[in-house]
CSV table of C-alpha atoms and ligand atoms in Angstrom, one decimal:
chain,number,residue,atom,x,y,z
A,1,MET,CA,109.8,94.7,116.5
A,2,SER,CA,110.4,95.0,120.2
A,3,VAL,CA,108.4,93.2,122.8
A,4,LEU,CA,106.2,96.2,123.7
A,5,THR,CA,105.5,99.0,121.3
A,6,LEU,CA,103.5,101.9,122.7
A,7,PRO,CA,102.2,104.3,120.0
A,8,PRO,CA,102.1,108.1,120.6
A,9,GLY,CA,99.1,108.9,122.7
A,10,ALA,CA,100.2,106.3,125.3
A,11,THR,CA,101.0,107.4,128.9
A,12,LEU,CA,104.5,107.2,130.4
A,13,GLY,CA,104.6,106.9,134.1
A,14,MET,CA,107.5,108.7,135.7
A,15,LEU,CA,108.8,107.9,139.2
A,16,GLY,CA,110.4,111.0,140.7
A,17,GLY,CA,109.5,114.6,140.0
A,18,GLY,CA,112.8,116.5,139.5
A,19,GLN,CA,114.4,118.2,136.5
A,20,LEU,CA,115.3,114.9,134.8
A,21,GLY,CA,111.7,113.9,134.9
A,22,ARG,CA,110.7,117.3,133.6
A,23,MET,CA,113.0,117.1,130.6
A,24,THR,CA,111.8,113.6,129.9
A,25,ALA,CA,108.2,114.7,130.0
A,26,LEU,CA,108.9,117.5,127.6
A,27,ALA,CA,110.6,115.1,125.2
A,28,ALA,CA,107.7,112.6,125.6
A,29,ALA,CA,105.2,115.4,124.8
A,30,ARG,CA,107.1,116.3,121.6
A,31,LEU,CA,106.5,112.7,120.4
A,32,GLY,CA,102.8,112.8,121.4
A,33,TYR,CA,103.0,110.9,124.6
A,34,ARG,CA,101.5,111.9,127.9
A,35,THR,CA,103.4,111.8,131.2
A,36,HIS,CA,102.0,110.9,134.6
A,37,VAL,CA,104.5,111.7,137.3
A,38,TYR,CA,104.5,110.1,140.7
A,39,THR,CA,106.4,112.0,143.3
A,40,PRO,CA,106.4,112.5,147.1
A,41,GLU,CA,107.3,116.1,146.6
A,42,PRO,CA,104.5,118.6,146.2
A,43,ASP,CA,106.7,121.1,144.4
A,44,SER,CA,107.7,119.2,141.3
A,45,PRO,CA,109.5,120.6,138.2
A,46,CYS,CA,108.2,117.5,136.4
A,47,ALA,CA,104.5,117.9,137.5
A,48,GLU,CA,104.5,121.4,136.0
A,49,VAL,CA,104.9,120.0,132.5
A,50,SER,CA,103.1,116.7,132.8
A,51,ALA,CA,99.6,115.7,131.9
A,52,ALA,CA,98.9,114.2,135.3
A,53,ALA,CA,100.6,114.1,138.7
A,54,THR,CA,100.2,111.9,141.8
A,55,VAL,CA,101.7,113.4,144.9
A,56,ALA,CA,102.0,110.5,147.4
A,57,ASP,CA,104.4,108.5,149.4
A,58,PHE,CA,106.3,105.7,147.6
A,59,ALA,CA,104.8,103.3,150.1
A,60,ASP,CA,101.2,104.3,149.4
A,61,ALA,CA,99.7,101.1,147.9
A,62,ALA,CA,96.4,102.6,146.9
A,63,ALA,CA,98.1,105.5,145.1
A,64,LEU,CA,100.5,103.1,143.4
A,65,ALA,CA,97.7,100.9,142.1
A,66,ALA,CA,95.8,103.9,140.8
A,67,PHE,CA,99.0,105.2,139.1
A,68,ALA,CA,99.7,101.8,137.6
A,69,ALA,CA,96.2,101.6,136.2
A,70,SER,CA,96.6,105.0,134.5
A,71,VAL,CA,99.9,104.4,132.7
A,72,ASP,CA,101.2,102.1,130.0
A,73,VAL,CA,104.8,101.8,131.1
A,74,VAL,CA,106.8,103.2,134.0
A,75,THR,CA,110.3,104.7,134.0
A,76,LEU,CA,112.2,106.6,136.6
A,77,GLU,CA,114.4,109.7,137.1
A,78,TRP,CA,115.6,108.7,140.5
A,79,GLU,CA,117.3,105.3,141.1
A,80,ASN,CA,116.7,105.3,144.8
A,81,VAL,CA,112.9,104.7,144.5
A,82,PRO,CA,112.3,102.0,147.2
A,83,PRO,CA,112.7,98.5,145.8
A,84,GLU,CA,109.3,97.5,147.3
A,85,THR,CA,107.7,100.3,145.3
A,86,VAL,CA,109.3,99.1,142.0
A,87,ALA,CA,108.4,95.5,142.8
A,88,ALA,CA,104.8,96.4,143.5
A,89,LEU,CA,104.5,98.4,140.3
A,90,GLU,CA,106.2,95.6,138.3
A,91,ARG,CA,103.3,93.3,139.2
A,92,MET,CA,100.9,95.7,137.5
A,93,VAL,CA,102.7,97.4,134.7
A,94,PRO,CA,106.1,97.1,132.9
A,95,VAL,CA,108.8,99.1,134.7
A,96,ARG,CA,111.9,100.0,132.6
A,97,PRO,CA,114.5,99.7,133.8
A,98,GLY,CA,113.2,97.2,136.3
A,99,ALA,CA,113.9,96.0,139.8
A,100,ALA,CA,116.8,93.7,138.8
A,101,VAL,CA,118.8,96.6,137.4
A,102,LEU,CA,118.0,98.9,140.3
A,103,ALA,CA,119.0,96.3,142.9
A,104,VAL,CA,122.6,96.4,141.4
A,105,THR,CA,122.8,100.2,140.9
A,106,ARG,CA,121.4,101.3,144.2
A,107,ASP,CA,124.2,99.7,146.2
A,108,ARG,CA,127.8,100.5,145.7
A,109,ILE,CA,128.9,97.1,146.9
A,110,ARG,CA,126.7,95.2,144.5
A,111,GLU,CA,127.5,97.7,141.7
A,112,LYS,CA,131.3,97.4,142.0
A,113,SER,CA,131.1,93.6,142.4
A,114,PHE,CA,129.0,93.5,139.2
A,115,VAL,CA,131.4,95.7,137.2
A,116,ASN,CA,134.5,93.8,138.4
A,117,GLY,CA,132.8,90.5,137.7
A,118,LEU,CA,132.7,91.6,134.0
A,119,GLY,CA,136.5,92.0,134.2
A,120,ILE,CA,136.1,95.8,134.1
A,121,ALA,CA,138.3,97.9,136.4
A,122,THR,CA,137.2,100.2,139.2
A,123,ALA,CA,139.2,102.0,141.8
A,124,PRO,CA,140.5,99.4,144.3
A,125,TRP,CA,137.9,99.0,147.0
A,126,ARG,CA,136.8,97.1,150.0
A,127,PRO,CA,133.3,96.7,151.6
A,128,ALA,CA,133.1,98.2,155.1
A,129,HIS,CA,130.5,97.6,157.8
A,130,SER,CA,132.5,99.0,160.8
A,131,ALA,CA,135.4,101.1,161.9
A,132,ALA,CA,137.5,98.0,162.1
A,133,ASP,CA,136.7,97.2,158.4
A,134,VAL,CA,137.9,100.7,157.5
A,135,ALA,CA,141.2,100.2,159.3
A,136,VAL,CA,141.8,97.0,157.5
A,137,ALA,CA,140.8,98.5,154.1
A,138,ILE,CA,143.2,101.5,154.7
A,139,ALA,CA,146.0,99.1,155.6
A,140,GLU,CA,145.4,97.2,152.3
A,141,LEU,CA,144.7,100.1,150.0
A,142,GLY,CA,146.8,102.9,151.5
A,143,ARG,CA,146.1,106.6,152.0
A,144,PRO,CA,144.5,108.8,150.8
A,145,ALA,CA,141.2,106.8,150.4
A,146,VAL,CA,137.5,107.7,150.3
A,147,LEU,CA,134.9,106.2,152.6
A,148,LYS,CA,131.4,106.2,150.9
A,149,VAL,CA,128.0,105.0,152.0
A,150,ALA,CA,126.8,102.1,149.9
A,151,ARG,CA,123.3,103.4,149.4
A,152,LEU,CA,121.6,106.8,148.9
A,153,GLY,CA,124.8,108.9,148.5
A,154,TYR,CA,124.8,111.5,145.8
A,155,ASP,CA,126.7,114.6,144.8
A,156,GLY,CA,129.5,113.8,147.3
A,157,LYS,CA,127.0,113.4,150.1
A,158,GLY,CA,127.8,110.4,152.3
A,159,GLN,CA,131.5,110.6,151.7
A,160,VAL,CA,134.5,111.1,154.0
A,161,ARG,CA,138.0,111.5,152.8
A,162,LEU,CA,140.6,109.4,154.6
A,163,GLY,CA,143.7,111.6,154.5
A,164,ALA,CA,147.1,111.0,156.2
A,165,GLU,CA,145.7,112.0,159.6
A,166,SER,CA,142.2,110.6,159.6
A,167,ALA,CA,141.4,108.0,162.3
A,168,PRO,CA,139.2,105.1,161.0
A,169,GLU,CA,137.0,105.4,164.1
A,170,SER,CA,136.2,109.1,163.7
A,171,ALA,CA,135.7,108.7,159.9
A,172,TRP,CA,133.3,105.9,160.5
A,173,HIS,CA,131.5,107.9,163.2
A,174,GLU,CA,131.2,110.9,160.9
A,175,LEU,CA,129.6,108.7,158.2
A,176,ALA,CA,127.5,106.3,160.3
A,177,GLY,CA,126.7,108.5,163.4
A,178,GLY,CA,126.4,105.4,165.6
A,179,HIS,CA,124.0,103.5,163.2
A,180,ALA,CA,124.5,100.3,161.3
A,181,LEU,CA,125.7,101.1,157.8
A,182,ASP,CA,127.1,99.5,154.7
A,183,ALA,CA,129.9,101.4,153.1
A,184,VAL,CA,132.9,101.0,150.8
A,185,VAL,CA,136.5,102.3,151.1
A,186,GLU,CA,138.0,103.2,147.8
A,187,GLY,CA,141.6,104.0,147.0
A,188,PHE,CA,141.9,107.6,146.0
A,189,ILE,CA,142.5,108.0,142.3
A,190,ASP,CA,144.7,110.9,141.2
A,191,PHE,CA,142.9,111.1,137.9
A,192,ALA,CA,143.7,113.0,134.7
A,193,CYS,CA,140.0,113.7,134.2
A,194,GLU,CA,136.5,112.4,134.9
A,195,ILE,CA,134.4,111.3,132.0
A,196,SER,CA,131.0,109.7,131.4
A,197,VAL,CA,129.2,107.7,128.7
A,198,ILE,CA,125.5,107.4,128.4
A,199,VAL,CA,124.2,104.3,126.6
A,200,ALA,CA,120.6,103.6,125.5
A,201,ARG,CA,119.3,100.0,125.2
A,202,ALA,CA,116.0,99.1,123.6
A,203,ALA,CA,113.9,96.1,124.6
A,204,ASP,CA,115.1,94.2,121.6
A,205,GLY,CA,118.7,94.6,122.8
A,206,THR,CA,119.8,97.3,120.3
A,207,LEU,CA,122.5,99.5,121.9
A,208,ARG,CA,123.4,103.2,121.1
A,209,SER,CA,126.1,105.0,122.9
A,210,TYR,CA,126.6,108.8,123.2
A,211,PRO,CA,130.2,110.0,122.9
A,212,ALA,CA,132.4,110.2,125.9
A,213,VAL,CA,132.2,113.6,127.6
A,214,GLU,CA,134.4,115.2,130.2
A,215,ASN,CA,133.0,116.3,133.6
A,216,GLN,CA,134.3,118.9,136.0
A,217,HIS,CA,133.0,119.1,139.5
A,218,GLU,CA,132.9,121.8,142.1
A,219,HIS,CA,132.2,120.8,145.7
A,220,HIS,CA,131.3,117.3,144.4
A,221,ILE,CA,128.5,118.7,142.2
A,222,LEU,CA,128.8,118.6,138.4
A,223,SER,CA,129.7,122.0,137.2
A,224,ARG,CA,130.7,121.7,133.6
A,225,THR,CA,130.5,119.0,130.8
A,226,ILE,CA,132.9,119.4,127.9
A,227,VAL,CA,131.9,117.6,124.6
A,228,PRO,CA,133.8,115.7,123.4
A,229,ALA,CA,136.1,114.7,126.3
A,230,ARG,CA,139.7,115.9,125.7
A,231,ILE,CA,141.1,112.3,125.7
A,232,ALA,CA,142.8,110.1,123.1
A,233,PRO,CA,140.4,108.5,120.7
A,234,GLU,CA,141.3,105.0,121.8
A,235,VAL,CA,140.5,106.0,125.4
A,236,ALA,CA,137.2,107.3,124.4
A,237,ALA,CA,136.5,104.1,122.4
A,238,GLU,CA,137.4,102.0,125.4
A,239,ALA,CA,135.1,104.0,127.6
A,240,GLU,CA,132.2,103.6,125.2
A,241,LEU,CA,132.9,99.9,124.9
A,242,ILE,CA,132.9,99.5,128.7
A,243,ALA,CA,129.7,101.4,129.1
A,244,CYS,CA,128.0,99.3,126.4
A,245,ARG,CA,129.2,96.0,128.0
A,246,ILE,CA,127.8,97.0,131.4
A,247,THR,CA,124.5,98.1,129.8
A,248,GLU,CA,124.2,94.8,128.0
A,249,ALA,CA,125.2,92.7,131.0
A,250,LEU,CA,122.6,94.5,133.1
A,251,ALA,CA,120.0,94.1,130.3
A,252,VAL,CA,118.9,97.7,130.9
A,253,VAL,CA,115.9,98.8,128.9
A,254,GLY,CA,116.3,102.6,129.0
A,255,LEU,CA,119.5,104.5,129.7
A,256,LEU,CA,122.6,103.8,131.7
A,257,ALA,CA,125.0,106.5,132.5
A,258,VAL,CA,128.5,105.3,133.4
A,259,GLU,CA,130.8,107.7,135.3
A,260,MET,CA,134.5,106.9,134.9
A,261,PHE,CA,138.0,108.2,135.9
A,262,VAL,CA,140.8,108.4,133.3
A,263,THR,CA,144.1,107.9,135.0
A,264,ARG,CA,147.2,109.7,134.1
A,265,ASP,CA,148.5,106.6,132.3
A,266,GLY,CA,145.3,106.3,130.2
A,267,ARG,CA,143.4,103.6,132.1
A,268,VAL,CA,139.7,103.8,132.4
A,269,LEU,CA,138.1,103.0,135.8
A,270,VAL,CA,134.4,102.8,136.4
A,271,ASN,CA,133.2,105.0,139.3
A,272,GLU,CA,129.5,104.9,139.3
A,273,LEU,CA,126.4,103.8,137.3
A,274,ALA,CA,123.0,105.6,137.0
A,275,PRO,CA,120.1,103.8,135.2
A,276,ARG,CA,118.4,107.1,134.2
A,277,PRO,CA,119.1,110.3,132.3
A,278,HIS,CA,122.2,112.0,133.6
A,279,ASN,CA,123.3,115.5,134.2
A,280,SER,CA,126.3,115.0,131.9
A,281,GLY,CA,123.9,114.2,129.1
A,282,HIS,CA,122.0,117.5,129.1
A,283,TRP,CA,124.1,118.8,126.2
A,284,THR,CA,122.4,116.1,123.9
A,285,MET,CA,119.3,118.3,123.9
A,286,ASP,CA,121.1,120.9,121.9
A,287,ALA,CA,123.9,119.1,120.1
A,288,CYS,CA,122.4,115.7,119.0
A,289,ALA,CA,119.6,114.7,116.8
A,290,THR,CA,118.1,112.7,119.6
A,291,SER,CA,118.5,113.9,123.2
A,292,GLN,CA,119.0,111.5,126.1
A,293,PHE,CA,115.5,112.3,127.2
A,294,GLU,CA,113.9,111.4,123.9
A,295,GLN,CA,116.1,108.3,123.7
A,296,LEU,CA,114.7,107.2,127.1
A,297,VAL,CA,111.1,107.7,125.8
A,298,ARG,CA,112.0,105.7,122.6
A,299,ALA,CA,113.6,102.9,124.6
A,300,VAL,CA,110.8,102.4,127.1
A,301,CYS,CA,108.0,102.8,124.5
A,302,GLY,CA,109.6,100.4,122.1
A,303,LEU,CA,110.3,102.9,119.3
A,304,PRO,CA,113.6,102.6,117.3
A,305,LEU,CA,116.5,104.3,119.1
A,306,GLY,CA,117.5,107.6,117.5
A,307,ALA,CA,120.9,108.8,116.3
A,308,THR,CA,123.5,109.6,119.1
A,309,GLY,CA,126.3,111.3,117.1
A,310,ARG,CA,127.2,114.8,118.2
A,311,LEU,CA,126.3,117.5,115.7
A,312,CYS,CA,128.7,120.0,117.1
A,313,ASP,CA,131.1,120.5,120.0
A,314,ALA,CA,129.4,121.8,123.2
A,315,VAL,CA,130.0,122.9,126.7
A,316,MET,CA,127.3,122.5,129.3
A,317,ASP,CA,127.4,124.6,132.5
A,318,ASN,CA,125.1,123.9,135.4
A,319,LEU,CA,123.4,126.8,137.0
A,320,ILE,CA,123.6,126.0,140.7
A,321,GLY,CA,122.0,128.1,143.4
A,322,GLY,CA,122.5,131.8,142.7
A,323,ASP,CA,124.1,131.1,139.2
A,324,VAL,CA,120.5,131.2,137.9
A,325,GLU,CA,120.6,135.0,138.4
A,326,ARG,CA,122.7,135.1,135.2
A,327,TRP,CA,119.7,134.2,133.1
A,328,PRO,CA,119.3,137.7,131.5
A,329,GLU,CA,122.8,137.5,130.1
A,330,LEU,CA,122.6,133.9,129.1
A,331,VAL,CA,119.2,134.2,127.3
A,332,ALA,CA,120.7,137.0,125.3
A,333,ALA,CA,123.9,135.1,124.2
A,334,PRO,CA,123.5,133.9,120.6
A,335,ASN,CA,125.3,130.6,121.1
A,336,ALA,CA,123.8,129.7,124.5
A,337,ARG,CA,120.8,127.5,124.9
A,338,LEU,CA,119.2,128.2,128.3
A,339,HIS,CA,117.2,125.6,130.2
A,340,LEU,CA,115.5,126.6,133.5
A,341,TYR,CA,113.8,124.0,135.7
A,342,GLY,CA,111.1,126.3,137.1
A,343,LYS,CA,112.2,125.8,140.7
A,344,ARG,CA,110.8,128.6,142.8
A,345,GLN,CA,113.2,128.4,145.7
A,346,VAL,CA,116.9,129.1,145.1
A,347,ARG,CA,119.1,127.2,147.6
A,348,PRO,CA,122.9,126.9,147.6
A,349,GLY,CA,123.8,123.7,145.8
A,350,ARG,CA,120.4,123.3,144.2
A,351,LYS,CA,120.4,122.6,140.4
A,352,MET,CA,118.3,125.5,139.0
A,353,GLY,CA,119.0,125.1,135.3
A,354,HIS,CA,121.8,124.7,132.8
A,355,VAL,CA,123.2,126.4,129.7
A,356,THR,CA,124.6,124.6,126.7
A,357,TRP,CA,127.1,126.6,124.6
A,358,ILE,CA,127.1,125.3,121.0
A,359,ALA,CA,128.4,126.1,117.6
A,360,ALA,CA,132.1,125.7,118.3
A,361,THR,CA,134.8,125.9,115.7
A,362,PRO,CA,136.4,122.4,115.2
A,363,ASP,CA,139.7,123.0,116.8
A,364,SER,CA,138.9,125.5,119.5
A,365,GLU,CA,136.7,125.5,122.6
A,366,PRO,CA,133.2,126.6,121.8
A,367,ALA,CA,132.9,130.4,121.6
A,368,ARG,CA,131.8,131.8,124.9
B,1,LIG,P1,130.7,109.7,143.6
B,1,LIG,O1,129.6,110.1,144.5
B,1,LIG,O2,131.2,108.4,143.8
B,1,LIG,O3,130.3,110.0,142.2
B,1,LIG,O4,131.9,110.8,143.9
B,1,LIG,C1,131.7,112.1,143.7
B,1,LIG,C2,133.0,112.8,143.2
B,1,LIG,O5,134.0,112.6,144.2
B,1,LIG,C3,133.6,112.1,141.9
B,1,LIG,O6,133.0,112.6,140.8
B,1,LIG,C4,135.0,112.5,142.1
B,1,LIG,O7,135.3,113.8,141.7
B,1,LIG,C5,135.3,112.3,143.6
B,1,LIG,N1,135.7,110.9,143.9
B,1,LIG,C6,134.9,109.9,144.2
B,1,LIG,N2,135.6,108.8,144.4
B,1,LIG,C7,136.9,109.1,144.2
B,1,LIG,C8,138.1,108.3,144.2
B,1,LIG,N3,138.1,107.0,144.5
B,1,LIG,N4,139.3,108.9,143.9
B,1,LIG,C9,139.3,110.3,143.6
B,1,LIG,N5,138.1,111.0,143.6
B,1,LIG,C10,137.0,110.5,143.8
């Protein structure tokens, strides 16, 4: 038995109130758990489906103490929760994954150093703290390259492409705007495809990996996930092994999503880690016995992990901004499973929902 087993009826604390929290809360409820969400945002897709909600700043010590007293374990749907918040909570209640994991995954410099330290490849990269560092990095790595903020970047935000003409000074100014900043410069990878693997790890060390899936982005935002990834079986096996090794080395209790590039010569390079449910795992709700969200609940509550095999091929399409207007057509399609996040305001680039297309024939794309 694992260190901590919380029976159904226990309360899961969720840091962050977006759609990932919402889908976790729905999975928790299905297993008889309550969710108490803590979010600074008054309009929370997660709060709508949770038993309790605290709307307060992450620095509010009194609100954090009251929250900790009302939950049995805490998990998160947003890895950029301030480290002080996680540290304060950890003194009062188990937080899974905890501060040690988040310290690595919230900072690209630490994350890439950690991955490379395991002997696992990433795109070639250099840390950068000034325009001069960028110039040196470009000289060493060549062009094109990508300049990325070390912390708090997402969906392509906080990135500047360094093309043939880009001056290091102006790229740095665009990113840092005159402030002190930690960043990385990465060699640009002309990849064959982008993939990801989500791994669950229980408190007793048991690991379960979901199959490697293929991710297509538009304007840096995930647009489509294709299951399984259209890569050679040995490449998929290597990607799953890499993801498991990182999860184990970080001693994650919960989920770790590992985003990777597959190069044209079949090498697998780690791009980014996320210690939480991941958009590229939404298909598991409709094409696996255990969804990534249920798996997170199982891992943090000390239940045995569920099966991760894919029951059928699937394609997941994000509904971004105005795409959500397609809901009448999607809800009527027999092989579409529609998920809407209940967000009242449609904004360009905002993730409003997703649709998973299932029931494919074995050797074709899923019927659309
Ligand atoms: P990231 O925020 O690091 O996940 O980057 C967002 C997206 O930008 C990735 O999913 C890729 O499509 C693209 N990208 C990021 N880094 C690189 C790179 N070194 N080479 C090529 N494309 C990249």
